JSON list of C-alpha atoms in Angstrom, two decimals:
[
{"chain": "K", "resi": 1, "resn": "UNK", "atom": "CA", "xyz": [-21.87, -1.33, 3.89]},
{"chain": "K", "resi": 2, "resn": "UNK", "atom": "CA", "xyz": [-18.56, -1.70, 5.69]},
{"chain": "K", "resi": 3, "resn": "UNK", "atom": "CA", "xyz": [-15.33, -1.13, 3.79]},
{"chain": "K", "resi": 4, "resn": "UNK", "atom": "CA", "xyz": [-12.69, -3.75, 3.07]},
{"chain": "K", "resi": 5, "resn": "UNK", "atom": "CA", "xyz": [-9.34, -1.94, 3.36]},
{"chain": "K", "resi": 6, "resn": "UNK", "atom": "CA", "xyz": [-5.89, -3.28, 2.60]},
{"chain": "K", "resi": 7, "resn": "UNK", "atom": "CA", "xyz": [-3.06, -1.10, 3.89]},
{"chain": "K", "resi": 8, "resn": "UNK", "atom": "CA", "xyz": [0.20, -1.43, 1.94]},
{"chain": "K", "resi": 9, "resn": "UNK", "atom": "CA", "xyz": [3.04, -0.12, 4.10]},
{"chain": "K", "resi": 10, "resn": "UNK", "atom": "CA", "xyz": [6.56, 0.57, 2.85]},
{"chain": "K", "resi": 11, "resn": "UNK", "atom": "CA", "xyz": [9.04, -0.95, 5.28]},
{"chain": "K", "resi": 12, "resn": "UNK", "atom": "CA", "xyz": [12.06, -0.68, 2.98]},
{"chain": "K", "resi": 13, "resn": "UNK", "atom": "CA", "xyz": [15.26, 1.02, 4.12]},
{"chain": "K", "resi": 14, "resn": "UNK", "atom": "CA", "xyz": [13.96, 4.34, 2.72]},
{"chain": "K", "resi": 15, "resn": "UNK", "atom": "CA", "xyz": [11.20, 4.34, 5.37]},
{"chain": "K", "resi": 16, "resn": "UNK", "atom": "CA", "xyz": [13.58, 4.18, 8.36]},
{"chain": "K", "resi": 17, "resn": "UNK", "atom": "CA", "xyz": [12.96, 7.72, 9.65]},
{"chain": "K", "resi": 18, "resn": "UNK", "atom": "CA", "xyz": [9.24, 7.58, 8.85]},
{"chain": "K", "resi": 19, "resn": "UNK", "atom": "CA", "xyz": [8.37, 4.27, 10.56]},
{"chain": "K", "resi": 20, "resn": "UNK", "atom": "CA", "xyz": [7.51, 5.72, 14.01]},
{"chain": "K", "resi": 21, "resn": "UNK", "atom": "CA", "xyz": [5.18, 8.25, 12.38]},
{"chain": "K", "resi": 22, "resn": "UNK", "atom": "CA", "xyz": [3.67, 5.63, 10.10]},
{"chain": "K", "resi": 23, "resn": "UNK", "atom": "CA", "xyz": [2.98, 3.33, 13.07]},
{"chain": "K", "resi": 24, "resn": "UNK", "atom": "CA", "xyz": [1.38, 6.21, 15.00]},
{"chain": "K", "resi": 25, "resn": "UNK", "atom": "CA", "xyz": [-0.78, 7.20, 12.03]},
{"chain": "K", "resi": 26, "resn": "UNK", "atom": "CA", "xyz": [-1.84, 3.62, 11.32]},
{"chain": "K", "resi": 27, "resn": "UNK", "atom": "CA", "xyz": [-2.80, 3.09, 14.96]},
{"chain": "K", "resi": 28, "resn": "UNK", "atom": "CA", "xyz": [-5.02, 6.19, 14.92]},
{"chain": "K", "resi": 29, "resn": "UNK", "atom": "CA", "xyz": [-6.49, 5.16, 11.58]},
{"chain": "K", "resi": 30, "resn": "UNK", "atom": "CA", "xyz": [-7.37, 1.68, 12.89]},
{"chain": "K", "resi": 31, "resn": "UNK", "atom": "CA", "xyz": [-9.00, 3.19, 15.98]},
{"chain": "K", "resi": 32, "resn": "UNK", "atom": "CA", "xyz": [-11.00, 5.61, 13.83]},
{"chain": "K", "resi": 33, "resn": "UNK", "atom": "CA", "xyz": [-12.16, 2.87, 11.45]},
{"chain": "K", "resi": 34, "resn": "UNK", "atom": "CA", "xyz": [-13.14, 0.41, 14.21]},
{"chain": "K", "resi": 35, "resn": "UNK", "atom": "CA", "xyz": [-16.47, -1.16, 13.36]},
{"chain": "K", "resi": 36, "resn": "UNK", "atom": "CA", "xyz": [-16.57, 0.50, 9.92]},
{"chain": "K", "resi": 37, "resn": "UNK", "atom": "CA", "xyz": [-14.17, -1.73, 8.01]},
{"chain": "K", "resi": 38, "resn": "UNK", "atom": "CA", "xyz": [-12.30, -4.98, 7.79]},
{"chain": "K", "resi": 39, "resn": "UNK", "atom": "CA", "xyz": [-8.64, -4.03, 7.55]},
{"chain": "K", "resi": 40, "resn": "UNK", "atom": "CA", "xyz": [-5.57, -6.00, 6.51]},
{"chain": "K", "resi": 41, "resn": "UNK", "atom": "CA", "xyz": [-1.92, -4.92, 6.44]},
{"chain": "K", "resi": 42, "resn": "UNK", "atom": "CA", "xyz": [0.83, -5.91, 3.98]},
{"chain": "K", "resi": 43, "resn": "UNK", "atom": "CA", "xyz": [4.38, -4.54, 4.04]},
{"chain": "K", "resi": 44, "resn": "UNK", "atom": "CA", "xyz": [6.16, -3.89, 0.73]},
{"chain": "K", "resi": 45, "resn": "UNK", "atom": "CA", "xyz": [9.88, -3.85, 1.61]},
{"chain": "K", "resi": 46, "resn": "UNK", "atom": "CA", "xyz": [11.93, -6.79, 0.25]},
{"chain": "K", "resi": 47, "resn": "UNK", "atom": "CA", "xyz": [8.72, -8.53, -0.85]},
{"chain": "K", "resi": 48, "resn": "UNK", "atom": "CA", "xyz": [5.01, -8.18, -0.05]},
{"chain": "K", "resi": 49, "resn": "UNK", "atom": "CA", "xyz": [4.45, -9.69, 3.41]},
{"chain": "K", "resi": 50, "resn": "UNK", "atom": "CA", "xyz": [1.18, -9.91, 5.33]},
{"chain": "K", "resi": 51, "resn": "UNK", "atom": "CA", "xyz": [1.44, -8.65, 8.92]},
{"chain": "K", "resi": 52, "resn": "UNK", "atom": "CA", "xyz": [-2.31, -8.68, 9.65]},
{"chain": "K", "resi": 53, "resn": "UNK", "atom": "CA", "xyz": [-5.10, -10.57, 7.88]},
{"chain": "K", "resi": 54, "resn": "UNK", "atom": "CA", "xyz": [-8.43, -8.85, 7.25]},
{"chain": "K", "resi": 55, "resn": "UNK", "atom": "CA", "xyz": [-10.11, -8.26, 10.59]},
{"chain": "K", "resi": 56, "resn": "UNK", "atom": "CA", "xyz": [-12.21, -5.80, 12.53]},
{"chain": "K", "resi": 57, "resn": "UNK", "atom": "CA", "xyz": [-10.22, -6.56, 15.71]},
{"chain": "K", "resi": 58, "resn": "UNK", "atom": "CA", "xyz": [-8.28, -3.37, 16.53]},
{"chain": "K", "resi": 59, "resn": "UNK", "atom": "CA", "xyz": [-6.00, -5.22, 18.97]},
{"chain": "K", "resi": 60, "resn": "UNK", "atom": "CA", "xyz": [-4.90, -7.70, 16.28]},
{"chain": "K", "resi": 61, "resn": "UNK", "atom": "CA", "xyz": [-4.27, -4.86, 13.83]},
{"chain": "K", "resi": 62, "resn": "UNK", "atom": "CA", "xyz": [-2.25, -2.90, 16.40]},
{"chain": "K", "resi": 63, "resn": "UNK", "atom": "CA", "xyz": [-0.17, -6.01, 17.05]},
{"chain": "K", "resi": 64, "resn": "UNK", "atom": "CA", "xyz": [0.59, -6.16, 13.32]},
{"chain": "K", "resi": 65, "resn": "UNK", "atom": "CA", "xyz": [1.39, -2.44, 13.23]},
{"chain": "K", "resi": 66, "resn": "UNK", "atom": "CA", "xyz": [3.88, -2.87, 16.07]},
{"chain": "K", "resi": 67, "resn": "UNK", "atom": "CA", "xyz": [5.70, -5.51, 14.00]},
{"chain": "K", "resi": 68, "resn": "UNK", "atom": "CA", "xyz": [6.49, -3.01, 11.25]},
{"chain": "K", "resi": 69, "resn": "UNK", "atom": "CA", "xyz": [10.18, -2.05, 11.20]},
{"chain": "K", "resi": 70, "resn": "UNK", "atom": "CA", "xyz": [12.39, -0.79, 8.37]},
{"chain": "K", "resi": 71, "resn": "UNK", "atom": "CA", "xyz": [14.34, -3.56, 6.62]},
{"chain": "K", "resi": 72, "resn": "UNK", "atom": "CA", "xyz": [18.00, -2.50, 6.24]},
{"chain": "K", "resi": 73, "resn": "UNK", "atom": "CA", "xyz": [19.36, -2.78, 2.72]},
{"chain": "K", "resi": 74, "resn": "UNK", "atom": "CA", "xyz": [15.95, -3.39, 1.15]},
{"chain": "K", "resi": 75, "resn": "UNK", "atom": "CA", "xyz": [13.95, -1.66, -1.55]},
{"chain": "K", "resi": 76, "resn": "UNK", "atom": "CA", "xyz": [10.21, -1.57, -2.07]},
{"chain": "K", "resi": 77, "resn": "UNK", "atom": "CA", "xyz": [8.10, -3.91, -4.18]},
{"chain": "K", "resi": 78, "resn": "UNK", "atom": "CA", "xyz": [4.98, -1.79, -4.41]},
{"chain": "K", "resi": 79, "resn": "UNK", "atom": "CA", "xyz": [3.82, -2.98, -7.83]},
{"chain": "K", "resi": 80, "resn": "UNK", "atom": "CA", "xyz": [3.98, -6.64, -6.76]},
{"chain": "K", "resi": 81, "resn": "UNK", "atom": "CA", "xyz": [2.03, -5.80, -3.62]},
{"chain": "K", "resi": 82, "resn": "UNK", "atom": "CA", "xyz": [-0.70, -3.94, -5.53]},
{"chain": "K", "resi": 83, "resn": "UNK", "atom": "CA", "xyz": [-0.95, -6.81, -8.02]},
{"chain": "K", "resi": 84, "resn": "UNK", "atom": "CA", "xyz": [-1.14, -9.48, -5.30]},
{"chain": "K", "resi": 85, "resn": "UNK", "atom": "CA", "xyz": [-3.67, -7.59, -3.21]},
{"chain": "K", "resi": 86, "resn": "UNK", "atom": "CA", "xyz": [-5.80, -6.79, -6.28]},
{"chain": "K", "resi": 87, "resn": "UNK", "atom": "CA", "xyz": [-5.92, -10.47, -7.20]},
{"chain": "K", "resi": 88, "resn": "UNK", "atom": "CA", "xyz": [-6.83, -11.36, -3.62]},
{"chain": "K", "resi": 89, "resn": "UNK", "atom": "CA", "xyz": [-9.66, -8.82, -3.65]},
{"chain": "K", "resi": 90, "resn": "UNK", "atom": "CA", "xyz": [-10.98, -10.31, -6.89]},
{"chain": "K", "resi": 91, "resn": "UNK", "atom": "CA", "xyz": [-11.27, -13.70, -5.14]},
{"chain": "K", "resi": 92, "resn": "UNK", "atom": "CA", "xyz": [-12.85, -12.18, -2.01]},
{"chain": "K", "resi": 93, "resn": "UNK", "atom": "CA", "xyz": [-15.43, -10.23, -4.03]},
{"chain": "K", "resi": 94, "resn": "UNK", "atom": "CA", "xyz": [-16.09, -7.90, -1.07]},
{"chain": "K", "resi": 95, "resn": "UNK", "atom": "CA", "xyz": [-18.62, -5.07, -1.08]},
{"chain": "K", "resi": 96, "resn": "UNK", "atom": "CA", "xyz": [-16.40, -1.94, -1.00]},
{"chain": "K", "resi": 97, "resn": "UNK", "atom": "CA", "xyz": [-12.69, -2.75, -1.50]},
{"chain": "K", "resi": 98, "resn": "UNK", "atom": "CA", "xyz": [-10.05, -0.11, -0.89]},
{"chain": "K", "resi": 99, "resn": "UNK", "atom": "CA", "xyz": [-6.27, -0.25, -1.26]},
{"chain": "K", "resi": 100, "resn": "UNK", "atom": "CA", "xyz": [-4.28, 2.40, 0.60]},
{"chain": "K", "resi": 101, "resn": "UNK", "atom": "CA", "xyz": [-0.55, 2.51, -0.18]},
{"chain": "K", "resi": 102, "resn": "UNK", "atom": "CA", "xyz": [1.84, 4.30, 2.18]},
{"chain": "K", "resi": 103, "resn": "UNK", "atom": "CA", "xyz": [5.11, 4.60, 0.32]},
{"chain": "K", "resi": 104, "resn": "UNK", "atom": "CA", "xyz": [8.38, 6.43, 0.83]},
{"chain": "K", "resi": 105, "resn": "UNK", "atom": "CA", "xyz": [10.49, 7.94, -1.92]},
{"chain": "K", "resi": 106, "resn": "UNK", "atom": "CA", "xyz": [13.21, 5.35, -2.17]},
{"chain": "K", "resi": 107, "resn": "UNK", "atom": "CA", "xyz": [14.38, 2.48, -4.34]},
{"chain": "K", "resi": 108, "resn": "UNK", "atom": "CA", "xyz": [11.74, 0.43, -6.15]},
{"chain": "K", "resi": 109, "resn": "UNK", "atom": "CA", "xyz": [12.69, -3.13, -7.15]},
{"chain": "K", "resi": 110, "resn": "UNK", "atom": "CA", "xyz": [9.45, -4.22, -8.85]},
{"chain": "K", "resi": 111, "resn": "UNK", "atom": "CA", "xyz": [10.01, -5.56, -12.35]},
{"chain": "K", "resi": 112, "resn": "UNK", "atom": "CA", "xyz": [6.34, -5.36, -13.34]},
{"chain": "K", "resi": 113, "resn": "UNK", "atom": "CA", "xyz": [4.98, -2.96, -15.93]},
{"chain": "K", "resi": 114, "resn": "UNK", "atom": "CA", "xyz": [2.40, -0.58, -14.49]},
{"chain": "K", "resi": 115, "resn": "UNK", "atom": "CA", "xyz": [-0.15, -1.38, -17.24]},
{"chain": "K", "resi": 116, "resn": "UNK", "atom": "CA", "xyz": [-0.41, -5.01, -16.12]},
{"chain": "K", "resi": 117, "resn": "UNK", "atom": "CA", "xyz": [-0.81, -4.00, -12.48]},
{"chain": "K", "resi": 118, "resn": "UNK", "atom": "CA", "xyz": [-3.51, -1.51, -13.51]},
{"chain": "K", "resi": 119, "resn": "UNK", "atom": "CA", "xyz": [-5.41, -4.34, -15.23]},
{"chain": "K", "resi": 120, "resn": "UNK", "atom": "CA", "xyz": [-5.52, -6.33, -11.99]},
{"chain": "K", "resi": 121, "resn": "UNK", "atom": "CA", "xyz": [-6.44, -3.20, -10.05]},
{"chain": "K", "resi": 122, "resn": "UNK", "atom": "CA", "xyz": [-9.36, -2.50, -12.41]},
{"chain": "K", "resi": 123, "resn": "UNK", "atom": "CA", "xyz": [-10.62, -6.10, -12.12]},
{"chain": "K", "resi": 124, "resn": "UNK", "atom": "CA", "xyz": [-10.62, -5.86, -8.31]},
{"chain": "K", "resi": 125, "resn": "UNK", "atom": "CA", "xyz": [-13.03, -2.87, -8.38]},
{"chain": "K", "resi": 126, "resn": "UNK", "atom": "CA", "xyz": [-10.96, -1.37, -5.55]},
{"chain": "K", "resi": 127, "resn": "UNK", "atom": "CA", "xyz": [-10.50, 2.32, -4.96]},
{"chain": "K", "resi": 128, "resn": "UNK", "atom": "CA", "xyz": [-6.76, 2.99, -4.87]},
{"chain": "K", "resi": 129, "resn": "UNK", "atom": "CA", "xyz": [-5.31, 5.71, -2.64]},
{"chain": "K", "resi": 130, "resn": "UNK", "atom": "CA", "xyz": [-1.63, 6.56, -2.27]},
{"chain": "K", "resi": 131, "resn": "UNK", "atom": "CA", "xyz": [0.26, 8.61, 0.29]},
{"chain": "K", "resi": 132, "resn": "UNK", "atom": "CA", "xyz": [3.93, 9.14, -0.62]},
{"chain": "K", "resi": 133, "resn": "UNK", "atom": "CA", "xyz": [6.32, 10.39, 2.05]},
{"chain": "K", "resi": 134, "resn": "UNK", "atom": "CA", "xyz": [9.45, 12.38, 1.19]},
{"chain": "K", "resi": 135, "resn": "UNK", "atom": "CA", "xyz": [10.69, 14.56, -1.63]},
{"chain": "K", "resi": 136, "resn": "UNK", "atom": "CA", "xyz": [9.55, 13.03, -4.92]},
{"chain": "K", "resi": 137, "resn": "UNK", "atom": "CA", "xyz": [12.27, 10.88, -6.44]},
{"chain": "K", "resi": 138, "resn": "UNK", "atom": "CA", "xyz": [13.60, 11.57, -9.92]},
{"chain": "K", "resi": 139, "resn": "UNK", "atom": "CA", "xyz": [12.27, 8.94, -12.32]},
{"chain": "K", "resi": 140, "resn": "UNK", "atom": "CA", "xyz": [15.73, 7.70, -13.23]},
{"chain": "K", "resi": 141, "resn": "UNK", "atom": "CA", "xyz": [14.87, 4.03, -13.68]},
{"chain": "K", "resi": 142, "resn": "UNK", "atom": "CA", "xyz": [12.12, 1.96, -15.27]},
{"chain": "K", "resi": 143, "resn": "UNK", "atom": "CA", "xyz": [11.12, 0.70, -11.82]},
{"chain": "K", "resi": 144, "resn": "UNK", "atom": "CA", "xyz": [10.61, 4.23, -10.45]},
{"chain": "K", "resi": 145, "resn": "UNK", "atom": "CA", "xyz": [8.81, 5.31, -13.62]},
{"chain": "K", "resi": 146, "resn": "UNK", "atom": "CA", "xyz": [6.42, 2.34, -13.37]},
{"chain": "K", "resi": 147, "resn": "UNK", "atom": "CA", "xyz": [5.77, 3.10, -9.68]},
{"chain": "K", "resi": 148, "resn": "UNK", "atom": "CA", "xyz": [5.09, 6.75, -10.48]},
{"chain": "K", "resi": 149, "resn": "UNK", "atom": "CA", "xyz": [2.72, 5.87, -13.30]},
{"chain": "K", "resi": 150, "resn": "UNK", "atom": "CA", "xyz": [0.88, 3.32, -11.16]},
{"chain": "K", "resi": 151, "resn": "UNK", "atom": "CA", "xyz": [0.40, 5.87, -8.39]},
{"chain": "K", "resi": 152, "resn": "UNK", "atom": "CA", "xyz": [-0.78, 8.55, -10.84]},
{"chain": "K", "resi": 153, "resn": "UNK", "atom": "CA", "xyz": [-2.97, 6.46, -13.14]},
{"chain": "K", "resi": 154, "resn": "UNK", "atom": "CA", "xyz": [-4.20, 3.99, -10.53]},
{"chain": "K", "resi": 155, "resn": "UNK", "atom": "CA", "xyz": [-5.52, 6.65, -8.20]},
{"chain": "K", "resi": 156, "resn": "UNK", "atom": "CA", "xyz": [-7.09, 8.64, -11.05]},
{"chain": "K", "resi": 157, "resn": "UNK", "atom": "CA", "xyz": [-8.79, 5.67, -12.73]},
{"chain": "K", "resi": 158, "resn": "UNK", "atom": "CA", "xyz": [-10.25, 4.18, -9.54]},
{"chain": "K", "resi": 159, "resn": "UNK", "atom": "CA", "xyz": [-11.51, 7.44, -8.01]},
{"chain": "K", "resi": 160, "resn": "UNK", "atom": "CA", "xyz": [-8.84, 7.50, -5.30]},
{"chain": "K", "resi": 161, "resn": "UNK", "atom": "CA", "xyz": [-6.46, 10.18, -4.11]},
{"chain": "K", "resi": 162, "resn": "UNK", "atom": "CA", "xyz": [-2.73, 10.62, -4.32]},
{"chain": "K", "resi": 163, "resn": "UNK", "atom": "CA", "xyz": [-1.03, 12.86, -1.77]},
{"chain": "K", "resi": 164, "resn": "UNK", "atom": "CA", "xyz": [2.60, 13.73, -1.16]},
{"chain": "K", "resi": 165, "resn": "UNK", "atom": "CA", "xyz": [3.98, 14.54, 2.30]},
{"chain": "K", "resi": 166, "resn": "UNK", "atom": "CA", "xyz": [7.39, 16.16, 2.03]},
{"chain": "K", "resi": 167, "resn": "UNK", "atom": "CA", "xyz": [8.44, 15.13, 5.55]},
{"chain": "K", "resi": 168, "resn": "UNK", "atom": "CA", "xyz": [7.35, 12.28, 7.81]}
]
């Protein structure tokens, strides 16, 4: 069965230097997955924002990818994005849901507790994968600690992977 993939892309200020590489990687990913998955794209800087609805149309996805730019002065809202997408996947009840988060090591503004986000993630039956870009941030705030725990526990519990790229 085809996959149903939601790409969560960090477009906060911390992603500024990584955006060209992220766009290039996403474009190649979309081309590789053509015909194998419905893909949607949501950015996580400032607030979760849809840039491409679920589709198999590579041209529409590439158009959305080309609209991804870093938002000056913004932080990420990854936990809100995972919660919102998980709830959306519960309503869609698709065959093989996947959430892939591309995040940079910067400021996190989510006020959610990771346990509540994990509950929604579990209910969605999605496999959660995370790719973090940059040197891992020190967990100096509750927001960063919750993001770190979501990435660690969410990927482990759903059978996904968590990878860290030290440079874009």
